[in-house]
PDB file of C-alpha atoms in Angstrom:
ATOM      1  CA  UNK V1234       0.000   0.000   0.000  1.00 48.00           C
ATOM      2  CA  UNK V1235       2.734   2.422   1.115  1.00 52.00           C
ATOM      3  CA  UNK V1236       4.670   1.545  -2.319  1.00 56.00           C
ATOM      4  CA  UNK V1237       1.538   2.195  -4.481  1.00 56.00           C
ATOM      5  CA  UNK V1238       1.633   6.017  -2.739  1.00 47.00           C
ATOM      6  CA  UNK V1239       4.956   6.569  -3.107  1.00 49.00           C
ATOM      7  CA  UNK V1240       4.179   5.666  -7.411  1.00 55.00           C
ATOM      8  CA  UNK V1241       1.564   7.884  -7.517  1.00 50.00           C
ATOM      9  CA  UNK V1242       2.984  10.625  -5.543  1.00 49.00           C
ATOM     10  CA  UNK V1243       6.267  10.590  -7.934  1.00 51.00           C
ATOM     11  CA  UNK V1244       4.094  10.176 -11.426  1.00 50.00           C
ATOM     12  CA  UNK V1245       2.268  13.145  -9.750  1.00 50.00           C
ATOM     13  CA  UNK V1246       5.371  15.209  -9.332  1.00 46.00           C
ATOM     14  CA  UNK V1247       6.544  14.390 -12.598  1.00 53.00           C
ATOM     15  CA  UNK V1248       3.755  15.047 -14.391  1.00 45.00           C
ATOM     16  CA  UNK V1249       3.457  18.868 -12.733  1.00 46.00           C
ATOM     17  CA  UNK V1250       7.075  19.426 -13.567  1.00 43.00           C
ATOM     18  CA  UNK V1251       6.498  18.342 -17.107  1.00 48.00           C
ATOM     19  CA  UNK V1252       3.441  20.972 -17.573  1.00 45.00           C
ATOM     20  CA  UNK V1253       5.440  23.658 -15.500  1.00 44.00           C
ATOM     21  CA  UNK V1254       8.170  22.903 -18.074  1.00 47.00           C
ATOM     22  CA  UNK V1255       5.813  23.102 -20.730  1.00 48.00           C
ATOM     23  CA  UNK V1256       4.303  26.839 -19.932  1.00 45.00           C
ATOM     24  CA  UNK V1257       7.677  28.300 -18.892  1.00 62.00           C
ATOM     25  CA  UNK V1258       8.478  30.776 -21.525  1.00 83.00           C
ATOM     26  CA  UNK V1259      12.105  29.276 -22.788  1.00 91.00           C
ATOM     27  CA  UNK V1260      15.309  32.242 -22.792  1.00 94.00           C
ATOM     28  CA  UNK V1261      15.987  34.003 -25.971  1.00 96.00           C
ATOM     29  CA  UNK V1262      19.215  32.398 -27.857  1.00 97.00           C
ATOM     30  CA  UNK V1263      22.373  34.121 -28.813  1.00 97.00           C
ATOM     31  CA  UNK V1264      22.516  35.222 -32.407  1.00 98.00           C
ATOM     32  CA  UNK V1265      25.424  35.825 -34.162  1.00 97.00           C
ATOM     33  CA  UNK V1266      27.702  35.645 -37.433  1.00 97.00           C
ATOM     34  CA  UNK V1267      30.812  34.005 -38.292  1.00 96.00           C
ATOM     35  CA  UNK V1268      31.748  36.608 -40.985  1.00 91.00           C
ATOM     36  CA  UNK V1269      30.960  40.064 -42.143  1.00 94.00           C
ATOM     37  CA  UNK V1270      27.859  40.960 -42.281  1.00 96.00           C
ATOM     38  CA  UNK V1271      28.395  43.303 -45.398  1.00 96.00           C
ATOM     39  CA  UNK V1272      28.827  41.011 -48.398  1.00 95.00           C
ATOM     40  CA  UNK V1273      29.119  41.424 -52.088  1.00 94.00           C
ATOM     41  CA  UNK V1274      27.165  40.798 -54.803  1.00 94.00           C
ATOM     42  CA  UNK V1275      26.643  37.189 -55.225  1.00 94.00           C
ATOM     43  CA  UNK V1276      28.233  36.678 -51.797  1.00 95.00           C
ATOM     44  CA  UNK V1277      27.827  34.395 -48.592  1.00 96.00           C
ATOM     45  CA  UNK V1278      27.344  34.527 -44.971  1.00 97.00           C
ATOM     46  CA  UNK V1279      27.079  32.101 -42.225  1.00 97.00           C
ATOM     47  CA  UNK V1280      24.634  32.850 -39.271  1.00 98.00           C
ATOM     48  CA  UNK V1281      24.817  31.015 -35.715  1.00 98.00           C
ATOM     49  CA  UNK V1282      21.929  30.073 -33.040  1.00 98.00           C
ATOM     50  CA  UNK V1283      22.743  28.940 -29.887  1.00 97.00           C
ATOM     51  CA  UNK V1284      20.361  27.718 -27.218  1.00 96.00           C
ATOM     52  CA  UNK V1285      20.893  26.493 -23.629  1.00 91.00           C
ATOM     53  CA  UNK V1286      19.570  23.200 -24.336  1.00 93.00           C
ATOM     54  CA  UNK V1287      20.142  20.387 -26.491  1.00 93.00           C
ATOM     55  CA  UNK V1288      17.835  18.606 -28.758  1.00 93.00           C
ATOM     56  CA  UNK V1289      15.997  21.500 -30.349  1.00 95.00           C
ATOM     57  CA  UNK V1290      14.651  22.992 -33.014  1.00 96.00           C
ATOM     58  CA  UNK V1291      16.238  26.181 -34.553  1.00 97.00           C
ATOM     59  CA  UNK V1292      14.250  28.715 -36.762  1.00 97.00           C
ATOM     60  CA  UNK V1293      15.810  31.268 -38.987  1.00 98.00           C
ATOM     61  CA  UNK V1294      13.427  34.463 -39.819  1.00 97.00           C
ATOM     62  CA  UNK V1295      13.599  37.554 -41.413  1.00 97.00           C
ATOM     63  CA  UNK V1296      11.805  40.726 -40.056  1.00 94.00           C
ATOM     64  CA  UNK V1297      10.641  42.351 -43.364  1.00 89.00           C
ATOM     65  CA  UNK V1298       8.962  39.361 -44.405  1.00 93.00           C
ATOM     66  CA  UNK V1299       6.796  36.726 -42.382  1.00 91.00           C
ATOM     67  CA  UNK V1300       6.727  34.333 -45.164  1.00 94.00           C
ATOM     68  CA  UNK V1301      10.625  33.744 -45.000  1.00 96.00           C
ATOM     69  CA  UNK V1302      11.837  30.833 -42.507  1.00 95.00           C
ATOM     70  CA  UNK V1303      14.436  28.474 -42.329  1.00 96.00           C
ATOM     71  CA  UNK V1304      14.552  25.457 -39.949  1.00 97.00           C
ATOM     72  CA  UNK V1305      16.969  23.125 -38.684  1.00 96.00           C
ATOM     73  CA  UNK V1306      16.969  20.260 -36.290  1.00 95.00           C
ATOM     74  CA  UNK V1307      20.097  20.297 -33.938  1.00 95.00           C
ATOM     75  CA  UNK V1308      21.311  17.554 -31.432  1.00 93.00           C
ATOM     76  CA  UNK V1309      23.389  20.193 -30.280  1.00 93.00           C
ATOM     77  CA  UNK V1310      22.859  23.724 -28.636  1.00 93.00           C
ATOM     78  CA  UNK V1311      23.359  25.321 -32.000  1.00 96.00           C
ATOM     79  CA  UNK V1312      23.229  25.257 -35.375  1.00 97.00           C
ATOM     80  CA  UNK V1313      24.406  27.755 -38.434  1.00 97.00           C
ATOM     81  CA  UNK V1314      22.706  28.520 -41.032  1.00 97.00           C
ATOM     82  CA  UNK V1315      24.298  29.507 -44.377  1.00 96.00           C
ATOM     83  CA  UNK V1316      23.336  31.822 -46.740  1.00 97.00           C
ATOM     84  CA  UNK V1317      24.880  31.938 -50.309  1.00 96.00           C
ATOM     85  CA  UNK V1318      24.561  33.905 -53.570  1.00 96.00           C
ATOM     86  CA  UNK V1319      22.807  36.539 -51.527  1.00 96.00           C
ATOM     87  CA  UNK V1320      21.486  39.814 -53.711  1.00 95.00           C
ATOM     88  CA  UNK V1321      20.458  43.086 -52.962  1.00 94.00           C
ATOM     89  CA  UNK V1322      16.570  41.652 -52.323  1.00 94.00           C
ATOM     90  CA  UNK V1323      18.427  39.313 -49.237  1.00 96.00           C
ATOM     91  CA  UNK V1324      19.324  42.419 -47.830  1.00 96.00           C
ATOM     92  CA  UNK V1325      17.560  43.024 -44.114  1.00 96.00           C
ATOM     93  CA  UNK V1326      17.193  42.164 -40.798  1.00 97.00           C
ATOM     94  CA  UNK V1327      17.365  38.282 -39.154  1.00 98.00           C
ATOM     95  CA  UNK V1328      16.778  36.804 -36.381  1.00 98.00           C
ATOM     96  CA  UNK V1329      16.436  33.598 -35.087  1.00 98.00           C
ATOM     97  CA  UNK V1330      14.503  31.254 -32.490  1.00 97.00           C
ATOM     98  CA  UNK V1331      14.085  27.865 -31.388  1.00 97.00           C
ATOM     99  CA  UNK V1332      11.481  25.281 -29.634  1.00 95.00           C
ATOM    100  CA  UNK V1333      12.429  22.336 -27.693  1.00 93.00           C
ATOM    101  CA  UNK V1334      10.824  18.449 -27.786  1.00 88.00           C
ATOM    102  CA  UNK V1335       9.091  19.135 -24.407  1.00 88.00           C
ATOM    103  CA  UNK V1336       7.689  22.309 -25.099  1.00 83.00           C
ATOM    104  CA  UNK V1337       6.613  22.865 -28.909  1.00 81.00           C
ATOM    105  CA  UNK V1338       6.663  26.187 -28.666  1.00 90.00           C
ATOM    106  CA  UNK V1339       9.138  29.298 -30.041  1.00 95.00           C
ATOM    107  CA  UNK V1340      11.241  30.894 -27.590  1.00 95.00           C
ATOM    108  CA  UNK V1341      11.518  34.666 -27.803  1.00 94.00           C
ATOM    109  CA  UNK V1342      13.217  35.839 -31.005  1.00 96.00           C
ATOM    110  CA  UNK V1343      16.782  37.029 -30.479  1.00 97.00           C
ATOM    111  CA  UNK V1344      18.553  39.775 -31.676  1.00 96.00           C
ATOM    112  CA  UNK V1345      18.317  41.233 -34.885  1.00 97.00           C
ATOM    113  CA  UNK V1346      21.248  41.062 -37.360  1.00 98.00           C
ATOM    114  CA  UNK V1347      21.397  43.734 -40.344  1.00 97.00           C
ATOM    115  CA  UNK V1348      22.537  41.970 -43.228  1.00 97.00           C
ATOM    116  CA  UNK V1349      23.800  44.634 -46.251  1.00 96.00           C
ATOM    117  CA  UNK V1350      24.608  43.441 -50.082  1.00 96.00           C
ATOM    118  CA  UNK V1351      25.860  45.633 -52.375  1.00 93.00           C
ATOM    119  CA  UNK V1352      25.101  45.949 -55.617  1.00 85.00           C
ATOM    120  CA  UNK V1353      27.256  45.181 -58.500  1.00 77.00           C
ATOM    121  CA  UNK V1354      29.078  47.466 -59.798  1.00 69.00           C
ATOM    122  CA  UNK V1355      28.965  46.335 -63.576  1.00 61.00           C
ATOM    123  CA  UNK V1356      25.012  45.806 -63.303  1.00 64.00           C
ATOM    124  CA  UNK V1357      25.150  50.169 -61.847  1.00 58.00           C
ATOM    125  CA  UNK V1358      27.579  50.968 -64.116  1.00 66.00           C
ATOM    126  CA  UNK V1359      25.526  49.793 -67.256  1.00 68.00           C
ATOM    127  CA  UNK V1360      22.704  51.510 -65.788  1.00 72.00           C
ATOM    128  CA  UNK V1361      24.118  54.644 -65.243  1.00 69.00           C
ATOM    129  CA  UNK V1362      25.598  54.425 -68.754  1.00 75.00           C
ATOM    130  CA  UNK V1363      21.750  53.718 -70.719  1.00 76.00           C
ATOM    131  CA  UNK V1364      20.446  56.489 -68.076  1.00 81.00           C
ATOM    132  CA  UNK V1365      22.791  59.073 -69.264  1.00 82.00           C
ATOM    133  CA  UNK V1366      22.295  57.650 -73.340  1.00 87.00           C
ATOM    134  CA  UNK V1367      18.419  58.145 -72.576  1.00 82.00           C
ATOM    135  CA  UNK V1368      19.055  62.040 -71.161  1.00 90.00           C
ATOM    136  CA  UNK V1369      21.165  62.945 -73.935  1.00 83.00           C
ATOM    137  CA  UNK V1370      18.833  61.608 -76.798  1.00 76.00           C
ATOM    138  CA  UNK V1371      16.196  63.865 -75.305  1.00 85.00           C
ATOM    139  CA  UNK V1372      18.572  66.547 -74.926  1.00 85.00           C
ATOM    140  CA  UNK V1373      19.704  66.129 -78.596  1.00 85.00           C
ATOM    141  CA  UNK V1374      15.446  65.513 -79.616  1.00 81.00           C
ATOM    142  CA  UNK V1375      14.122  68.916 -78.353  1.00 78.00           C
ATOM    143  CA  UNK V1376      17.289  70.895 -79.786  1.00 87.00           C
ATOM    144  CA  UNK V1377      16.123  69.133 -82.827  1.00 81.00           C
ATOM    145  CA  UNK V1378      12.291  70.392 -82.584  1.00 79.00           C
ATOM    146  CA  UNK V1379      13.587  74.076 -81.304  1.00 84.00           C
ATOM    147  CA  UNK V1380      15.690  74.770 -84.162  1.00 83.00           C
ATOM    148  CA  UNK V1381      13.111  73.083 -87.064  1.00 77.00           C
ATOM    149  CA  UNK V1382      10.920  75.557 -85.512  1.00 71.00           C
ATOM    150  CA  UNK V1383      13.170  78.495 -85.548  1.00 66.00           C
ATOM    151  CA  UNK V1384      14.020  77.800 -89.559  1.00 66.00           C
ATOM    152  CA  UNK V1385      10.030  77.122 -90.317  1.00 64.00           C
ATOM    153  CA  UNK V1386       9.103  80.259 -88.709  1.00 61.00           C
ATOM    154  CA  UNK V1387      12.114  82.269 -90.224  1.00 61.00           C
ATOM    155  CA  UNK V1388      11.034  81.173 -93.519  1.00 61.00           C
ATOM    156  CA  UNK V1389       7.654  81.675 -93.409  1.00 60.00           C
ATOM    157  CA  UNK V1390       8.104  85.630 -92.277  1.00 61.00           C
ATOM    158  CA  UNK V1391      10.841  85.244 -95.833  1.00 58.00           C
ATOM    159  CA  UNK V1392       8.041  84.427 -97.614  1.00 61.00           C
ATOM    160  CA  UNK V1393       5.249  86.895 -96.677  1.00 57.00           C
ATOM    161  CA  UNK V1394       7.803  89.779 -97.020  1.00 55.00           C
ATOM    162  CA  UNK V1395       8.498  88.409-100.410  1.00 54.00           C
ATOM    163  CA  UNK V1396       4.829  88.062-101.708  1.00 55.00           C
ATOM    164  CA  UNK V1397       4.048  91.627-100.544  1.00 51.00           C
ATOM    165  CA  UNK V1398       6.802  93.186-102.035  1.00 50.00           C
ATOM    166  CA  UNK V1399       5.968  92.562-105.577  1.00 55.00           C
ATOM    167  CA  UNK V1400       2.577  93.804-105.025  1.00 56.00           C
ATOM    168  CA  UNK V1401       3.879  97.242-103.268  1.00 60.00           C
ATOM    169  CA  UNK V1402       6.235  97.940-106.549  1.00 55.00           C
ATOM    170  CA  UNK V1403       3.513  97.229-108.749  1.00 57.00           C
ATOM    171  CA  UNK V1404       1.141  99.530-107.400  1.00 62.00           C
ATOM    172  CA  UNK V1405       4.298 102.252-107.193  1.00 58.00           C
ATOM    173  CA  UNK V1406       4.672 101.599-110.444  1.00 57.00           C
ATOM    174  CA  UNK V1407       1.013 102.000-111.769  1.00 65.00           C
ATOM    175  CA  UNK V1408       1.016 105.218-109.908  1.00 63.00           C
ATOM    176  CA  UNK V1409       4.246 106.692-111.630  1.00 55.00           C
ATOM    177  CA  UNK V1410       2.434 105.737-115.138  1.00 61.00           C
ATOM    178  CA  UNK V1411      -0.605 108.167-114.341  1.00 61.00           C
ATOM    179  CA  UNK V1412       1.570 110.756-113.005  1.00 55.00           C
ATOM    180  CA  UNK V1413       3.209 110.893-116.123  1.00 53.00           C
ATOM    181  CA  UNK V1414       0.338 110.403-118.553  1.00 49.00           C
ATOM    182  CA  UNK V1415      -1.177 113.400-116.937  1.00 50.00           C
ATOM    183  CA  UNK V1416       1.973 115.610-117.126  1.00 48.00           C
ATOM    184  CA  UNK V1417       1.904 114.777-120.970  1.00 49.00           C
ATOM    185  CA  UNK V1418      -1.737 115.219-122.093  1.00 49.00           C
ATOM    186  CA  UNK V1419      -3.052 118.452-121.690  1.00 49.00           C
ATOM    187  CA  UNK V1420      -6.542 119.535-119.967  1.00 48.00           C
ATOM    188  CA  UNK V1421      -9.349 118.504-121.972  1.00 49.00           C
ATOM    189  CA  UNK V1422     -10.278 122.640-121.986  1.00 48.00           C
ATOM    190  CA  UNK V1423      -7.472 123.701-123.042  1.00 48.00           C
ATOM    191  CA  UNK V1424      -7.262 121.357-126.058  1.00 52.00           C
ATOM    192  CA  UNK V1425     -10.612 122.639-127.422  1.00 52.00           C
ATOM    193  CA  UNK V1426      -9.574 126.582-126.861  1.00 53.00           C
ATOM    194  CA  UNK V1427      -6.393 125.889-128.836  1.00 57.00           C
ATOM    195  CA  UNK V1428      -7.719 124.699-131.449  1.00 56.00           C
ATOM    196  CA  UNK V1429     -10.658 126.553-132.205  1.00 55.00           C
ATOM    197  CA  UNK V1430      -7.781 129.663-131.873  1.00 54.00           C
ATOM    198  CA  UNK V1431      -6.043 127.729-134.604  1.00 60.00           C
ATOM    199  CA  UNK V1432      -9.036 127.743-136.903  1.00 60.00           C
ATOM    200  CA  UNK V1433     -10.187 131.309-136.198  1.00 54.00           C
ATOM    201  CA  UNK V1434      -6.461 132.666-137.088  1.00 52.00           C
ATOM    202  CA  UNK V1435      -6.392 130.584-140.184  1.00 56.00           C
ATOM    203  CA  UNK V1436      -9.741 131.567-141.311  1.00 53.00           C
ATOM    204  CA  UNK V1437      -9.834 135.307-140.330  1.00 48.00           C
ATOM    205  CA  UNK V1438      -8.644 137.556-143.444  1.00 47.00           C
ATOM    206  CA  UNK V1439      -8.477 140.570-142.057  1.00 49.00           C
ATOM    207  CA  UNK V1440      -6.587 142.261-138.751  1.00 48.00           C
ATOM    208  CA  UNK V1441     -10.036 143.009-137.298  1.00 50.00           C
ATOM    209  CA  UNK V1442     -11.293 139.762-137.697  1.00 49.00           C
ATOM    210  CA  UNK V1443      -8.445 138.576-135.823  1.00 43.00           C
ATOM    211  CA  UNK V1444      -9.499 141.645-132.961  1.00 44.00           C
ATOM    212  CA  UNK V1445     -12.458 140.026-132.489  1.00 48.00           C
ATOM    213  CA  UNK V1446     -11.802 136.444-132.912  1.00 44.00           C
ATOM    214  CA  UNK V1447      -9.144 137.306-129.744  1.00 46.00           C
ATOM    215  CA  UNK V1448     -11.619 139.334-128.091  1.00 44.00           C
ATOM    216  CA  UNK V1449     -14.203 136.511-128.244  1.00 47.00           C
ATOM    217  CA  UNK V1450     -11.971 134.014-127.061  1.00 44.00           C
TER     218      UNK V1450
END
């Protein structure tokens, strides 16, 4: 009887140790990295999680995106994770967690790693290079327009002087022409007077008739 209490008591004990082990919230692990954490284009990096127990679960994660996780079963208290051909899109900050076989649940996350990439400098220096070809063809297109505009407009103004010129020396022309017709031709008056003097002088026979052929006029 005294045996079967003792094996209950200890299952007991057990059994609350177990669930008190189960709700304790487990310490965050150490996060770290064997090598810089500023890597080339294309380049690698190893990152390390260490725990204080053995047996576990390790989780890599990256804060800017949720969907991004890496996992890794360990007998150890630690495991590495390795990154490789990393680009500027790998570029952020990690951090790392892990769960245990008793628990089943994620410790707190650790501390959060920047990583940095740069970019290549062959893939910036073509881009610079079809940037600056793409300026100066637009440069070189509106010069283009501006000065086919100048010329068109220069022209045209060429033109319109030109088609009103003729037209300005013909009518100074025209107007020259009847000046001088009607500097030549005498007054329509006149004309008759003269001649009718004409045939009176040739007609008259006598100084008298002359008299009064003057004194009529």
């Amino acid at each position: 009887m005294l045996t079967e209490f003792l094996s209950l008591l200890c299952l007991g004990l057990s059994l609350g140790f177990e669930d008190e082990k189960k709700n304790e919230t487990l310490p965050k692990p150490s996060f770290s990295a064997l090598s810089s954490l500023v890597v080339g284009y294309r380049g690698n990096v190893t990152l390390r999680c260490q725990s204080h127990f053995q047996n576990v679960t390790f989780m890599l994660g990256k804060l800017q995106d949720s969907r991004y996780r890496q996992e890794q079963r360990s007998t150890g208290h630690k495991a590495e994770f390795f990154l490789t051909h990393l680009e500027p899109k790998d570029a952020g900050m990690y951090f790392c967690a892990y769960k245990t076989m008793v628990s089943q649940e994620w410790s707190g996350e650790s501390e959060y790693l920047q990583l940095k990439v740069r970019a290549n400098r062959l893939i910036f220096a073509a881009t610079f290079s079809c940037l600056s070809i793409s300026i100066l063809f637009l440069a070189v297109f509106f010069i283009n327009r501006c000065t086919q505009h100048g010329s068109s407009h220069g022209d045209s103004t060429k033109r319109i002087s030109h088609s009103e010129f003729p037209k300005q020396e013909a009518t100074d022309l025209s107007n020259l022409e009847r000046i001088s017709v009607s500097t030549e031709r005498p007054p329509q008056g006149g004309s008759h007077a003269d001649l009718y003097l004409r045939q009176s002088l040739s007609s008259a026979e006598e100084p008298q008739d002359l008299v009064n052929v003057q004194c009529g006029r």
